[in-house]
Amino acid sequence: MSAAGGNNMTAPLTLALSKGRIFDETLPLLQRAGLSVLEDPETSRRLILPTNRADLQVVLVRASDVPTYVQYGGADFGVVGLDVLLEHGAAWGHAGGATGLYQPLDLQIARCRMSVAARADFDYPAAVRQGSRIRVATKYVQLARQHFADKGVHVDLIKLYGSMELAPLTGLAESIVDLVSTGSTLKANNLVEVEHIMDISARLIVNPASLKLKREVLRPVIDALAGACEEQR
Ligand code: PRT
Ligand code: MG
């Protein structure tokens, strides 16, 4: 499929969002930009939600599918965590970003950090110093691989799809790479942050072909969202 995918000029603008944190935190920005979503994804079973504008609709996809939708033009633009965006880009061999996606805005929402965490009784600095092989469980295999390779630390990466915190508790791995916001999940599971990898926030991503073909409708929406971010800061 070409990058232009589904984006013909008469079709409505399509914004890809994921349910939960991203949807909930994008909503106030949309509001400030004069856009409202007319159905609640938590109660509706629909995957395409109308907005107060006939030429704009929201599609609900898994957080990790947002870059894919936007890359192939299944959506013209979307909101995605930097964690998901970088992992997606790295999987495509593009360090630092995903595959030609235009990234005009750091929305400064859904903020957290990506960290290495381990059991409180695991001496991570010593293991690193001694050059031991550390087993690391994570959903972010590409980013974790890059991080440890840059430091010259030997790791065996174990791919998980969720509940990373369980891995060190069950002996599956000595440490994890995961997102931390308040720190209460780590604390509740007797884990401690041993290394900060990067700060994370949600980004607006745009299909480059859409930006050309639908510029007249898309550009003002991007600008309004930029203004909304500025106000919310
Ligand atoms: O849940 P699903 O598998 O469908 O997808 P997802 O987990 O990717 O989506 P979602 O909605 O959970 O997260 C969407 C985006 O929100 C992520 O890609 C991040 O960019 C961002 N974000 C911000 C977070 C957090 N903060 C966060 N705290 N995503 C996840 N968490 C989790 C973290 O993984 C850990 O399990 O919350 C737990 C830690 O929180 P604290 O507050 O206890 O530290
Ligand atoms: Mg989740």
Short mmCIF file of N, CA and C in Angstrom, two decimals, residues 29-117:
data_model
loop_
_atom_site.label_atom_id
_atom_site.label_comp_id
_atom_site.label_asym_id
_atom_site.label_seq_id
_atom_site.Cartn_x
_atom_site.Cartn_y
_atom_site.Cartn_z
N LEU A 29 -7.73 19.00 25.01
CA LEU A 29 -7.02 19.77 23.97
C LEU A 29 -7.94 19.99 22.77
N LEU A 30 -8.68 18.93 22.41
CA LEU A 30 -9.63 19.05 21.30
C LEU A 30 -10.68 20.11 21.65
N GLN A 31 -11.17 20.07 22.89
CA GLN A 31 -12.18 21.04 23.35
C GLN A 31 -11.68 22.47 23.17
N ARG A 32 -10.44 22.70 23.64
CA ARG A 32 -9.86 24.03 23.52
C ARG A 32 -9.70 24.45 22.07
N ALA A 33 -9.55 23.45 21.20
CA ALA A 33 -9.41 23.73 19.77
C ALA A 33 -10.79 23.81 19.09
N GLY A 34 -11.85 23.74 19.89
CA GLY A 34 -13.21 23.87 19.36
C GLY A 34 -13.77 22.57 18.80
N LEU A 35 -13.15 21.45 19.17
CA LEU A 35 -13.59 20.16 18.63
C LEU A 35 -14.11 19.28 19.75
N SER A 36 -15.29 18.69 19.54
CA SER A 36 -15.78 17.75 20.56
C SER A 36 -16.17 16.43 19.93
N VAL A 37 -15.87 15.37 20.66
CA VAL A 37 -16.21 14.02 20.21
C VAL A 37 -17.61 13.74 20.75
N LEU A 38 -18.50 13.24 19.85
CA LEU A 38 -19.91 13.18 20.23
C LEU A 38 -20.32 11.88 20.92
N GLU A 39 -19.37 10.93 21.06
CA GLU A 39 -19.72 9.70 21.78
C GLU A 39 -18.60 9.34 22.74
N ASP A 40 -18.97 8.69 23.83
CA ASP A 40 -18.00 8.28 24.84
C ASP A 40 -17.50 6.86 24.52
N PRO A 41 -16.20 6.71 24.27
CA PRO A 41 -15.68 5.39 23.89
C PRO A 41 -15.86 4.34 24.98
N GLU A 42 -16.02 4.78 26.23
CA GLU A 42 -16.17 3.80 27.31
C GLU A 42 -17.56 3.17 27.31
N THR A 43 -18.55 3.87 26.73
CA THR A 43 -19.90 3.30 26.72
C THR A 43 -20.34 2.88 25.32
N SER A 44 -19.77 3.51 24.31
CA SER A 44 -20.15 3.17 22.94
C SER A 44 -19.35 1.96 22.45
N ARG A 45 -19.95 1.17 21.58
CA ARG A 45 -19.21 0.06 20.99
C ARG A 45 -18.65 0.43 19.62
N ARG A 46 -18.94 1.64 19.20
CA ARG A 46 -18.48 2.05 17.88
C ARG A 46 -16.99 2.36 17.87
N LEU A 47 -16.36 2.07 16.77
CA LEU A 47 -14.93 2.32 16.64
C LEU A 47 -14.66 3.59 15.85
N ILE A 48 -15.69 4.11 15.20
CA ILE A 48 -15.58 5.39 14.50
C ILE A 48 -16.54 6.35 15.19
N LEU A 49 -16.00 7.41 15.76
CA LEU A 49 -16.82 8.33 16.53
C LEU A 49 -16.96 9.66 15.79
N PRO A 50 -18.18 10.15 15.71
CA PRO A 50 -18.39 11.45 15.07
C PRO A 50 -17.93 12.59 15.98
N THR A 51 -17.66 13.73 15.38
CA THR A 51 -17.33 14.93 16.16
C THR A 51 -18.33 16.03 15.81
N ASN A 52 -18.17 17.19 16.40
CA ASN A 52 -19.05 18.32 16.10
C ASN A 52 -18.80 18.88 14.70
N ARG A 53 -17.80 18.32 14.00
CA ARG A 53 -17.56 18.74 12.62
C ARG A 53 -17.79 17.56 11.68
N ALA A 54 -18.61 17.78 10.66
CA ALA A 54 -18.95 16.70 9.73
C ALA A 54 -17.71 16.19 9.00
N ASP A 55 -16.70 17.04 8.89
CA ASP A 55 -15.50 16.64 8.13
C ASP A 55 -14.38 16.09 9.03
N LEU A 56 -14.72 15.74 10.28
CA LEU A 56 -13.71 15.17 11.18
C LEU A 56 -14.29 14.00 11.96
N GLN A 57 -13.61 12.86 11.92
CA GLN A 57 -14.04 11.73 12.73
C GLN A 57 -12.85 11.17 13.50
N VAL A 58 -13.17 10.45 14.59
CA VAL A 58 -12.13 9.84 15.41
C VAL A 58 -12.22 8.33 15.24
N VAL A 59 -11.10 7.67 15.02
CA VAL A 59 -11.11 6.20 15.03
C VAL A 59 -10.36 5.72 16.27
N LEU A 60 -10.91 4.68 16.90
CA LEU A 60 -10.31 4.12 18.11
C LEU A 60 -9.50 2.89 17.75
N VAL A 61 -8.20 2.94 18.02
CA VAL A 61 -7.34 1.80 17.73
C VAL A 61 -6.47 1.51 18.95
N ARG A 62 -5.84 0.36 18.98
CA ARG A 62 -4.90 0.06 20.06
C ARG A 62 -3.77 1.08 20.03
N ALA A 63 -3.26 1.44 21.21
CA ALA A 63 -2.20 2.46 21.29
C ALA A 63 -1.05 2.12 20.34
N SER A 64 -0.67 0.84 20.31
CA SER A 64 0.48 0.46 19.48
C SER A 64 0.15 0.40 17.99
N ASP A 65 -1.13 0.52 17.64
CA ASP A 65 -1.51 0.53 16.22
C ASP A 65 -1.63 1.94 15.65
N VAL A 66 -1.59 2.97 16.50
CA VAL A 66 -1.75 4.34 16.02
C VAL A 66 -0.71 4.71 14.93
N PRO A 67 0.60 4.44 15.15
CA PRO A 67 1.57 4.79 14.10
C PRO A 67 1.30 4.06 12.78
N THR A 68 0.86 2.82 12.87
CA THR A 68 0.59 2.03 11.67
C THR A 68 -0.57 2.64 10.88
N TYR A 69 -1.65 3.00 11.59
CA TYR A 69 -2.80 3.63 10.92
C TYR A 69 -2.38 4.91 10.21
N VAL A 70 -1.60 5.73 10.89
CA VAL A 70 -1.22 7.02 10.31
C VAL A 70 -0.19 6.84 9.19
N GLN A 71 0.72 5.92 9.38
CA GLN A 71 1.74 5.67 8.36
C GLN A 71 1.11 5.27 7.02
N TYR A 72 0.09 4.42 7.07
CA TYR A 72 -0.53 3.92 5.83
C TYR A 72 -1.76 4.70 5.40
N GLY A 73 -2.07 5.79 6.10
CA GLY A 73 -3.20 6.61 5.67
C GLY A 73 -4.57 6.07 6.08
N GLY A 74 -4.61 5.07 6.97
CA GLY A 74 -5.88 4.62 7.54
C GLY A 74 -6.45 5.71 8.44
N ALA A 75 -5.56 6.57 8.91
CA ALA A 75 -5.95 7.80 9.62
C ALA A 75 -5.02 8.89 9.10
N ASP A 76 -5.52 10.12 9.08
CA ASP A 76 -4.68 11.23 8.59
C ASP A 76 -3.70 11.69 9.65
N PHE A 77 -4.14 11.61 10.90
CA PHE A 77 -3.28 12.00 12.01
C PHE A 77 -3.66 11.24 13.26
N GLY A 78 -2.82 11.30 14.27
CA GLY A 78 -3.10 10.52 15.47
C GLY A 78 -2.30 11.03 16.65
N VAL A 79 -2.66 10.51 17.81
CA VAL A 79 -1.95 10.86 19.05
C VAL A 79 -1.35 9.58 19.62
N VAL A 80 -0.05 9.64 19.90
CA VAL A 80 0.65 8.43 20.32
C VAL A 80 1.76 8.78 21.32
N GLY A 81 1.97 7.90 22.28
CA GLY A 81 3.06 8.10 23.24
C GLY A 81 4.40 7.98 22.52
N LEU A 82 5.38 8.78 22.99
CA LEU A 82 6.71 8.72 22.38
C LEU A 82 7.30 7.31 22.50
N ASP A 83 6.96 6.61 23.58
CA ASP A 83 7.41 5.22 23.77
C ASP A 83 6.98 4.34 22.61
N VAL A 84 5.69 4.43 22.28
CA VAL A 84 5.13 3.61 21.19
C VAL A 84 5.69 4.05 19.84
N LEU A 85 5.80 5.37 19.67
CA LEU A 85 6.30 5.93 18.41
C LEU A 85 7.74 5.49 18.14
N LEU A 86 8.60 5.59 19.15
CA LEU A 86 10.01 5.22 18.97
C LEU A 86 10.17 3.72 18.78
N GLU A 87 9.38 2.95 19.53
CA GLU A 87 9.46 1.49 19.39
C GLU A 87 9.02 1.08 17.99
N HIS A 88 7.98 1.72 17.49
CA HIS A 88 7.48 1.46 16.13
C HIS A 88 8.55 1.82 15.10
N GLY A 89 9.15 3.01 15.27
CA GLY A 89 10.18 3.46 14.33
C GLY A 89 11.39 2.54 14.34
N ALA A 90 11.81 2.14 15.56
CA ALA A 90 12.99 1.28 15.68
C ALA A 90 12.74 -0.07 15.03
N ALA A 91 11.50 -0.56 15.15
CA ALA A 91 11.16 -1.85 14.54
C ALA A 91 11.29 -1.76 13.02
N TRP A 92 11.13 -0.55 12.49
CA TRP A 92 11.28 -0.32 11.06
C TRP A 92 12.70 0.10 10.67
N GLY A 93 13.58 0.10 11.69
CA GLY A 93 14.96 0.48 11.41
C GLY A 93 15.17 1.98 11.34
N HIS A 94 14.22 2.76 11.87
CA HIS A 94 14.37 4.21 11.90
C HIS A 94 14.59 4.66 13.34
N ALA A 95 15.83 4.76 13.75
CA ALA A 95 16.08 5.26 15.10
C ALA A 95 15.60 6.69 15.18
N GLY A 96 14.99 7.05 16.32
CA GLY A 96 14.61 8.44 16.55
C GLY A 96 13.26 8.84 16.00
N GLY A 97 12.55 7.97 15.33
CA GLY A 97 11.22 8.35 14.86
C GLY A 97 10.70 7.35 13.89
N ALA A 98 9.42 7.46 13.58
CA ALA A 98 8.81 6.43 12.75
C ALA A 98 8.70 6.87 11.30
N THR A 99 9.41 6.21 10.43
CA THR A 99 9.05 6.00 9.04
C THR A 99 8.33 7.14 8.32
N GLY A 100 8.95 8.30 8.28
CA GLY A 100 8.41 9.38 7.46
C GLY A 100 7.18 10.05 8.03
N LEU A 101 6.79 9.68 9.25
CA LEU A 101 5.65 10.36 9.86
C LEU A 101 6.05 11.78 10.23
N TYR A 102 5.18 12.75 9.93
CA TYR A 102 5.43 14.12 10.31
C TYR A 102 5.04 14.27 11.78
N GLN A 103 5.92 14.85 12.59
CA GLN A 103 5.67 14.98 14.04
C GLN A 103 5.69 16.43 14.45
N PRO A 104 4.59 17.15 14.20
CA PRO A 104 4.61 18.59 14.42
C PRO A 104 4.51 19.03 15.88
N LEU A 105 3.98 18.17 16.77
CA LEU A 105 3.67 18.67 18.12
C LEU A 105 3.97 17.68 19.24
N ASP A 106 4.65 18.20 20.26
CA ASP A 106 4.70 17.49 21.54
C ASP A 106 3.50 18.00 22.33
N LEU A 107 2.50 17.15 22.51
CA LEU A 107 1.25 17.58 23.14
C LEU A 107 1.40 17.76 24.65
N GLN A 108 2.49 17.27 25.21
CA GLN A 108 2.79 17.43 26.65
C GLN A 108 1.73 16.79 27.54
N ILE A 109 1.05 15.77 27.03
CA ILE A 109 0.06 15.05 27.84
C ILE A 109 0.55 13.61 28.02
N ALA A 110 -0.14 12.86 28.87
CA ALA A 110 0.21 11.46 29.15
C ALA A 110 1.69 11.32 29.46
N ARG A 111 2.17 12.23 30.30
CA ARG A 111 3.60 12.28 30.58
C ARG A 111 4.02 11.21 31.58
N CYS A 112 5.18 10.67 31.35
CA CYS A 112 5.76 9.69 32.25
C CYS A 112 7.22 9.54 31.89
N ARG A 113 7.90 8.57 32.44
CA ARG A 113 9.29 8.33 32.06
C ARG A 113 9.50 6.86 31.80
N MET A 114 10.46 6.55 30.96
CA MET A 114 10.81 5.16 30.74
C MET A 114 12.04 4.87 31.59
N SER A 115 11.93 3.82 32.39
CA SER A 115 12.99 3.52 33.35
C SER A 115 13.33 2.04 33.38
N VAL A 116 14.49 1.77 33.94
CA VAL A 116 14.84 0.40 34.29
C VAL A 116 14.47 0.25 35.76
N ALA A 117 13.80 -0.84 36.09
CA ALA A 117 13.46 -1.10 37.49
C ALA A 117 13.87 -2.53 37.84
#
